[in-house]
Amino acid sequence: MSIEKWFASEVLLEMRANVSDENGNEILWVGRLDEEGRVNGVEKAARGSTDMVPALEPHMERGDVVIHNHPSGILEPSRADLAVASRIGNQGVGFYLVNNTIEEVTVVARAHPAGAITPINPDELASLIDAGGRFPAEIEGFEPREEQVRMLRRVAEAFNQKELSVVEAGTGVGKSLAYLVPACVWAEKNDERIVISTATINLQQQLIEKDIPLVQRHLASGLQAVLVKGRGNYLCLRRLKDILLEPELFENESDQLEMLKEWAENDQDGSRSGLPVPVSDRIWSLVRSERESCLGLRCPYRDTCFFIHARRQAASARILVTNHHLLFADLSLRLGGGDFDGAAVLPAFRRVIFDEAHNIEESATSFFSRTVMPAGVEGLCNRLIHQRKRRKGGVLPRFIRKAGSSLGKEYAGVVDSVENLRTSSERALARTIDLLAGERNLLMEPALPQEKQDEILSAIGVLSNSLIETADRIASLLDACPATLEEEQEVLELRAYLRRVEEWSSVCEAWNRWYEDDQTIYWLEQVSFGEGGPQVRWSATPVDIAPLMRESLYEPVSAAVFTSATLTVASSFSFWFKRVGLDRLEGVRTLLLQSPFDYKNRVLLASPEDIPATGSPEWREYLKTVLPEMMELTEGRALVLFTSYELLNDVYQSIKTRLEPLGITVLRQGQQDRARLLRSFHDDISSVLLATSSFWEGVDAPGESLSIVVLTRLPFRVPSHPVARARYSWLEAQGKSGFRDLSLPEAVMRFRQGFGRLIRGNEDRGVVLVLDPRLSTKGYGKLFLKSVPETRSAGGNTAQVSEAIEDFLFE
């Protein structure tokens, strides 16, 4: 049968490349059909025979096609093929067979696409939350808001018309309800999954525990919604059993392992967050579910697997709540050809809502980067073989016990290469930390002295050579493995670990050719990792994520809504559009909704005119004097935001010494975990919280606990960060201004987020105090002021501003 009738030409090329990559072995693809019934997109879903099809079912939609190659070239369906075609055909999924050259096809069963889409009525939905509607009538204290109604209409229109839509909704608009109502109604009418992605755990919990149940209750909907977490959050029963079989290797952790065993036998969820007692990162790393060690359908614990259970729940749900990191991890794996069974977490979806969308560039950048860490290499070595006293454990010893002495030579070669890799990783780590010489990070660039470049490449070269050797040795062992052992779990794990070693090797190889690649940022950083000492990470990061965003997100989805309280600079979406590549697309709709709160009468924006130059010793002393004076004036109730931990720590003691004798508790980021720290701040209304970094957003402290937010400095990103510096230079090379087109608008958006911590409800009232003279002395200061709501203002010297603050708060 002519294959061109059934497949787009570019799809045929992609499938042929997949077969070549897999050395002609069996593959399963999931294909998407266009309006003419041709396959116009495929994803390599799994390696193996039709036995693997059940693992794909959570990821298939009605109207999709499963495609399976027969390496023999005989396209007569087997009994197993017919059984699969029958089962998935009941779900409306088709089944095709192709030969290895992808030139012939047998259509075993055609797909049956879902029925015509049923649009949702924006007017009907708007009436539910508008004056006189069901929500105001049934929910005590519900206030209809024009901005919320407008946003709901826009979300409904985006779903109906298959649009990309961007909505900035100021604080208090009620954006979660505005997107949840149309999302739930759409999902129910069309039996379609909707993914809602957020940046913070707090919002995910709010959606799952409060907002979605409220919407379901008042829509009389039985729609299932689930929170989707990453694979590493779940215990792997098989890995736990393997460790329990080697107790002498874990004598010091026996109590933790016994607790995990008892918990696993009684818990229904298997998520680390549900542990009755925390376990060490080391122990959890040995028992958590992992892509590399997952045996899929061949796992004896598949029927009771916690992760598979969670994924099945996700597949049956129609509202999936997740986080940006997990969503982009999923998208990047699919983009890179990752298989559904071993990698992807989210089931197939066509419509997605991004809340807290101002953070998606950071998440996308992270997961479109390729990295290698000595800590990861060491962890893999430990999984392959580890030893305590005279006892060896791990995948390799278990393998050779099954394989016997016939593979002794190949086994010894792998063991030697793994030990060499472990040593090389340690050497590369030590040399790189020495090269950093106390710096947190370093950018590979032509301006770097040649001697330093050579030393860095030499360090990573040590690791690269060992990775290549280890990959070769494992491949040789697997090639010599008897066919009778092909389905043993140790062999399957070794194949997965081989792929990971090859991935790391390719990153090292790219580093060795960094000077040939002007589209990638090559940089390294020193990081804290688990319970060990300092670590380093070598990264290869795309300088421009726009093409990847288009390929992985904008083109595959039918509709996407992006929303946040801070997406514009001076009421323009231009900067954010450029950062995420939406500026290169046609037809993206925008909506800008102002906050309904009365900022003009309830907020005082103050900035003294006698502040010393930012960053000077005099400015530091000024902060140590003025901050406790202001906190005393406001009787605590203050959130003080910094741009560096070093400055925060320097100022902290001065504030504490002055305020604590007055009964004002001074809290500092890092004293407790974030949730407990914010709870302490909220519960103690006479407290002060000093924080940086992530506390510029996501802090919600309505009421008496917060009367003043202090922004100690305009939040320009540290210009020395490698990614920021490289992107700055990239813009300059295009004739643009790195400062005007990147640093400044990025700082303005961050400033807006800090400003937004103050007013969280209609009754809130307070002061935003800015202690950076550049707000008034630099021309760009007007852009910061133009980007926040109109407020009352106070200037003059510090004494005059202090008096104005007192008058405002106690009038």
Coordinates of N, CA, C and O in Angstrom, one line a residue, residues 694-795:
S694 N 13.7 34.1 46.0 CA 12.3 33.7 45.7 C 11.3 34.4 46.5 O 10.1 34.4 46.2
F695 N 11.6 35.1 47.6 CA 10.6 35.8 48.4 C 10.1 37.1 47.7 O 9.2 37.8 48.3
W696 N 10.7 37.5 46.6 CA 10.2 38.6 45.9 C 8.8 38.3 45.3 O 8.1 39.1 44.8
E697 N 8.5 37.0 45.2 CA 7.2 36.6 44.7 C 6.7 35.4 45.6 O 7.5 34.8 46.3
G698 N 5.4 35.2 45.5 CA 4.8 34.0 46.2 C 4.6 34.2 47.7 O 4.2 33.3 48.4
V699 N 4.9 35.4 48.2 CA 4.6 35.7 49.6 C 3.2 36.3 49.7 O 3.0 37.4 49.1
D700 N 2.3 35.7 50.5 CA 1.0 36.2 50.6 C 0.7 36.3 52.1 O 0.4 35.4 52.8
A701 N 0.7 37.6 52.6 CA 0.5 37.9 54.0 C -0.5 39.0 54.2 O -0.2 40.1 54.5
P702 N -1.8 38.7 53.8 CA -2.8 39.8 54.0 C -3.1 40.1 55.5 O -2.8 39.2 56.3
G703 N -3.6 41.3 55.7 CA -4.0 41.6 57.0 C -2.9 42.3 57.8 O -2.0 43.0 57.3
E704 N -3.0 42.2 59.1 CA -2.1 43.0 60.0 C -0.6 42.6 60.0 O 0.2 43.4 60.5
S705 N -0.3 41.4 59.5 CA 1.1 41.0 59.6 C 2.0 41.8 58.7 O 3.2 41.7 58.8
L706 N 1.5 42.5 57.7 CA 2.3 43.2 56.8 C 1.8 44.6 56.5 O 0.7 44.8 56.0
S707 N 2.6 45.6 56.9 CA 2.3 47.0 56.7 C 3.3 47.8 55.8 O 3.0 48.9 55.4
I708 N 4.5 47.2 55.7 CA 5.5 47.8 54.9 C 6.4 46.8 54.2 O 6.8 45.8 54.8
V709 N 6.6 47.0 52.9 CA 7.5 46.2 52.1 C 8.7 47.1 51.7 O 8.5 48.2 51.2
V710 N 9.9 46.7 52.1 CA 11.1 47.5 51.8 C 11.8 46.8 50.7 O 12.2 45.6 50.8
L711 N 12.1 47.5 49.6 CA 12.9 47.0 48.5 C 14.2 47.7 48.6 O 14.4 48.9 48.3
T712 N 15.2 47.0 49.1 CA 16.5 47.7 49.5 C 17.3 48.1 48.2 O 18.1 49.0 48.3
R713 N 17.0 47.5 47.1 CA 17.7 47.8 45.9 C 16.9 47.4 44.7 O 16.1 46.5 44.7
L714 N 17.0 48.1 43.6 CA 16.4 47.8 42.4 C 16.9 46.4 41.9 O 18.1 46.2 41.9
P715 N 16.0 45.5 41.6 CA 16.5 44.1 41.4 C 17.1 43.7 40.1 O 16.6 42.8 39.4
F716 N 18.1 44.4 39.7 CA 18.9 44.0 38.5 C 19.6 42.7 38.8 O 20.1 42.5 39.9
R717 N 19.5 41.8 37.8 CA 20.2 40.5 38.0 C 21.7 40.7 38.0 O 22.2 41.7 37.4
V718 N 22.4 39.9 38.8 CA 23.8 40.0 38.9 C 24.4 39.9 37.5 O 24.2 38.9 36.9
P719 N 25.1 40.9 37.0 CA 25.5 40.9 35.6 C 26.6 39.8 35.3 O 26.8 39.6 34.2
S720 N 27.2 39.3 36.4 CA 28.2 38.3 36.1 C 27.7 36.9 35.9 O 28.5 36.0 35.6
H721 N 26.4 36.7 36.1 CA 25.8 35.3 35.9 C 26.1 34.9 34.4 O 25.7 35.7 33.5
P722 N 26.6 33.7 34.2 CA 27.0 33.4 32.8 C 25.9 33.5 31.8 O 26.1 33.9 30.6
V723 N 24.7 32.9 32.1 CA 23.6 32.9 31.1 C 23.2 34.4 30.8 O 23.0 34.8 29.7
A724 N 23.0 35.2 31.9 CA 22.7 36.6 31.7 C 23.7 37.3 30.8 O 23.4 38.1 29.9
R725 N 25.0 37.1 31.2 CA 26.1 37.8 30.4 C 26.1 37.3 29.0 O 26.3 38.2 28.1
A726 N 26.0 36.1 28.7 CA 26.0 35.6 27.4 C 24.8 36.1 26.5 O 25.0 36.5 25.4
R727 N 23.7 36.1 27.1 CA 22.5 36.6 26.4 C 22.6 38.1 26.2 O 22.2 38.7 25.2
Y728 N 23.2 38.8 27.2 CA 23.5 40.2 27.0 C 24.4 40.5 25.8 O 24.1 41.3 25.0
S729 N 25.5 39.7 25.7 CA 26.4 39.8 24.6 C 25.8 39.5 23.3 O 26.1 40.1 22.3
W730 N 24.9 38.5 23.3 CA 24.2 38.0 22.1 C 23.4 39.1 21.6 O 23.3 39.4 20.3
L731 N 22.7 39.8 22.4 CA 21.8 41.0 22.0 C 22.7 42.1 21.4 O 22.4 42.7 20.4
E732 N 23.8 42.4 22.1 CA 24.7 43.4 21.7 C 25.3 43.1 20.3 O 25.4 44.0 19.4
A733 N 25.6 41.8 20.0 CA 26.1 41.4 18.7 C 25.1 41.6 17.6 O 25.5 41.7 16.4
Q734 N 23.8 41.7 18.0 CA 22.7 41.9 17.0 C 22.4 43.4 16.8 O 21.5 43.8 16.1
G735 N 23.3 44.2 17.5 CA 23.0 45.7 17.4 C 22.0 46.2 18.4 O 21.6 47.3 18.2
K736 N 21.6 45.4 19.3 CA 20.6 45.8 20.3 C 21.4 46.2 21.6 O 22.6 46.0 21.7
S737 N 20.6 46.6 22.6 CA 21.2 47.0 23.9 C 20.9 46.0 24.9 O 19.8 45.7 25.2
G738 N 22.0 45.3 25.4 CA 21.8 44.3 26.5 C 21.1 44.9 27.7 O 20.3 44.2 28.3
F739 N 21.5 46.2 28.0 CA 20.8 46.8 29.2 C 19.4 47.1 28.9 O 18.5 46.7 29.7
R740 N 19.1 47.8 27.8 CA 17.8 48.3 27.6 C 16.8 47.1 27.2 O 15.6 47.1 27.6
D741 N 17.3 46.1 26.5 CA 16.5 45.1 26.0 C 16.4 43.8 26.9 O 15.6 42.9 26.6
L742 N 17.3 43.8 27.9 CA 17.3 42.6 28.8 C 17.3 43.0 30.2 O 16.4 42.7 31.0
S743 N 18.4 43.6 30.7 CA 18.6 43.8 32.1 C 17.5 44.7 32.7 O 17.0 44.4 33.8
L744 N 17.2 45.8 32.0 CA 16.3 46.8 32.6 C 14.9 46.2 32.6 O 14.2 46.2 33.7
P745 N 14.3 45.7 31.5 CA 12.9 45.2 31.7 C 12.8 44.0 32.6 O 11.8 43.8 33.3
E746 N 13.8 43.2 32.7 CA 13.8 42.1 33.6 C 13.8 42.6 35.1 O 13.0 42.1 35.9
A747 N 14.5 43.7 35.4 CA 14.5 44.2 36.7 C 13.2 44.9 37.0 O 12.7 44.8 38.1
V748 N 12.6 45.5 36.0 CA 11.2 46.1 36.2 C 10.2 45.1 36.6 O 9.4 45.3 37.5
M749 N 10.2 44.0 35.9 CA 9.3 42.9 36.2 C 9.5 42.4 37.6 O 8.5 42.1 38.3
R750 N 10.7 42.2 38.0 CA 11.0 41.7 39.3 C 10.6 42.8 40.4 O 10.1 42.4 41.5
F751 N 10.8 44.0 40.1 CA 10.4 45.1 41.0 C 8.8 45.1 41.2 O 8.4 45.2 42.3
R752 N 8.1 44.8 40.1 CA 6.7 44.7 40.2 C 6.3 43.6 41.1 O 5.3 43.6 41.9
Q753 N 7.0 42.4 41.0 CA 6.7 41.3 41.9 C 6.9 41.6 43.4 O 6.1 41.3 44.2
G754 N 8.0 42.3 43.7 CA 8.2 42.7 45.0 C 7.2 43.7 45.5 O 6.7 43.6 46.6
F755 N 6.9 44.7 44.7 CA 5.8 45.7 45.0 C 4.5 45.0 45.3 O 3.8 45.4 46.2
G756 N 4.2 43.9 44.6 CA 2.9 43.2 44.7 C 2.8 42.4 46.0 O 1.7 41.9 46.3
R757 N 3.8 42.3 46.8 CA 3.7 41.6 48.1 C 2.8 42.3 49.1 O 2.3 41.7 50.0
L758 N 2.6 43.6 48.9 CA 2.0 44.4 50.0 C 0.5 44.2 50.0 O -0.1 43.9 51.1
I759 N -0.2 44.4 48.9 CA -1.7 44.4 48.9 C -2.2 43.1 48.4 O -2.0 42.8 47.2
R760 N -2.8 42.3 49.3 CA -3.3 41.0 48.9 C -4.8 40.9 49.1 O -5.4 39.9 48.7
G761 N -5.4 41.9 49.6 CA -6.9 41.9 49.8 C -7.4 43.3 49.8 O -6.7 44.3 50.0
N762 N -8.8 43.5 49.8 CA -9.4 44.8 49.7 C -9.1 45.7 50.9 O -9.1 46.9 50.8
E763 N -8.9 45.1 52.1 CA -8.7 45.8 53.3 C -7.2 46.1 53.6 O -7.0 46.8 54.6
D764 N -6.3 45.6 52.8 CA -4.9 45.8 53.1 C -4.5 47.3 52.8 O -5.1 47.9 51.9
R765 N -3.5 47.7 53.6 CA -3.1 49.1 53.4 C -1.6 49.2 53.9 O -1.3 48.5 54.8
G766 N -0.8 49.9 53.2 CA 0.6 50.0 53.7 C 1.5 50.8 52.8 O 1.1 51.5 51.9
V767 N 2.8 50.6 53.1 CA 3.9 51.4 52.4 C 4.8 50.5 51.7 O 5.2 49.4 52.1
V768 N 5.2 50.9 50.5 CA 6.4 50.3 49.8 C 7.5 51.3 49.8 O 7.4 52.5 49.3
L769 N 8.6 51.0 50.5 CA 9.7 51.9 50.7 C 10.9 51.4 49.8 O 11.3 50.2 50.0
V770 N 11.4 52.2 48.9 CA 12.5 51.9 48.1 C 13.8 52.6 48.5 O 13.8 53.8 48.6
L771 N 14.8 51.9 48.8 CA 16.0 52.5 49.4 C 17.2 52.4 48.3 O 18.3 52.1 48.7
D772 N 16.8 52.7 47.1 CA 17.8 52.7 46.0 C 17.7 54.1 45.4 O 16.7 54.4 44.8
P773 N 18.7 54.9 45.4 CA 18.6 56.3 44.9 C 18.4 56.3 43.4 O 17.9 57.3 42.8
R774 N 18.7 55.3 42.7 CA 18.6 55.3 41.2 C 17.1 55.4 40.8 O 16.8 55.8 39.6
L775 N 16.2 55.1 41.7 CA 14.8 55.3 41.3 C 14.4 56.7 41.0 O 13.6 57.0 40.1
S776 N 15.1 57.7 41.6 CA 14.9 59.1 41.3 C 16.0 59.8 40.5 O 15.8 60.8 39.9
T777 N 17.2 59.2 40.6 CA 18.4 59.9 40.0 C 18.7 59.4 38.6 O 19.4 60.1 37.8
K778 N 18.2 58.2 38.2 CA 18.4 57.7 36.8 C 17.1 57.9 36.0 O 16.0 57.7 36.5
G779 N 17.3 58.1 34.7 CA 16.2 58.3 33.8 C 15.3 57.1 33.8 O 14.1 57.2 33.6
Y780 N 16.0 55.9 33.9 CA 15.2 54.7 33.8 C 14.3 54.4 35.0 O 13.4 53.6 35.0
G781 N 14.5 55.2 36.1 CA 13.7 55.1 37.3 C 12.2 55.3 36.9 O 11.3 54.7 37.6
K782 N 11.9 56.2 36.0 CA 10.6 56.4 35.6 C 9.9 55.2 35.0 O 8.6 55.0 35.2
L783 N 10.6 54.3 34.4 CA 10.1 53.1 33.9 C 9.6 52.2 35.0 O 8.5 51.5 34.9
F784 N 10.3 52.1 36.1 CA 9.9 51.3 37.2 C 8.6 51.9 37.8 O 7.6 51.1 38.1
L785 N 8.5 53.2 37.9 CA 7.3 53.9 38.5 C 6.1 53.7 37.6 O 5.0 53.6 38.0
K786 N 6.4 53.8 36.3 CA 5.3 53.7 35.3 C 4.7 52.3 35.2 O 3.6 52.1 34.7
S787 N 5.4 51.3 35.7 CA 5.0 49.9 35.6 C 4.2 49.4 36.8 O 3.8 48.2 36.8
V788 N 4.0 50.2 37.8 CA 3.3 49.8 39.0 C 2.0 50.7 39.1 O 2.0 51.8 38.5
P789 N 1.0 50.3 39.8 CA -0.2 51.1 39.9 C 0.0 52.5 40.5 O 1.0 52.7 41.2
E790 N -0.8 53.4 40.2 CA -0.7 54.8 40.7 C -1.0 54.7 42.2 O -2.0 54.1 42.7
T791 N -0.1 55.3 43.0 CA -0.2 55.4 44.5 C 0.0 56.8 45.0 O 0.3 57.7 44.2
R792 N -0.2 56.9 46.3 CA 0.3 58.1 46.9 C 1.8 58.0 47.0 O 2.4 56.9 47.0
S793 N 2.5 59.1 47.1 CA 4.0 59.1 47.1 C 4.5 60.0 48.2 O 3.9 61.0 48.6
A794 N 5.8 59.7 48.5 CA 6.5 60.5 49.5 C 8.0 60.6 49.1 O 8.6 59.6 48.8
G795 N 8.5 61.8 49.1 CA 9.9 62.1 48.8 C 10.6 62.9 49.9 O 10.1 62.9 51.1

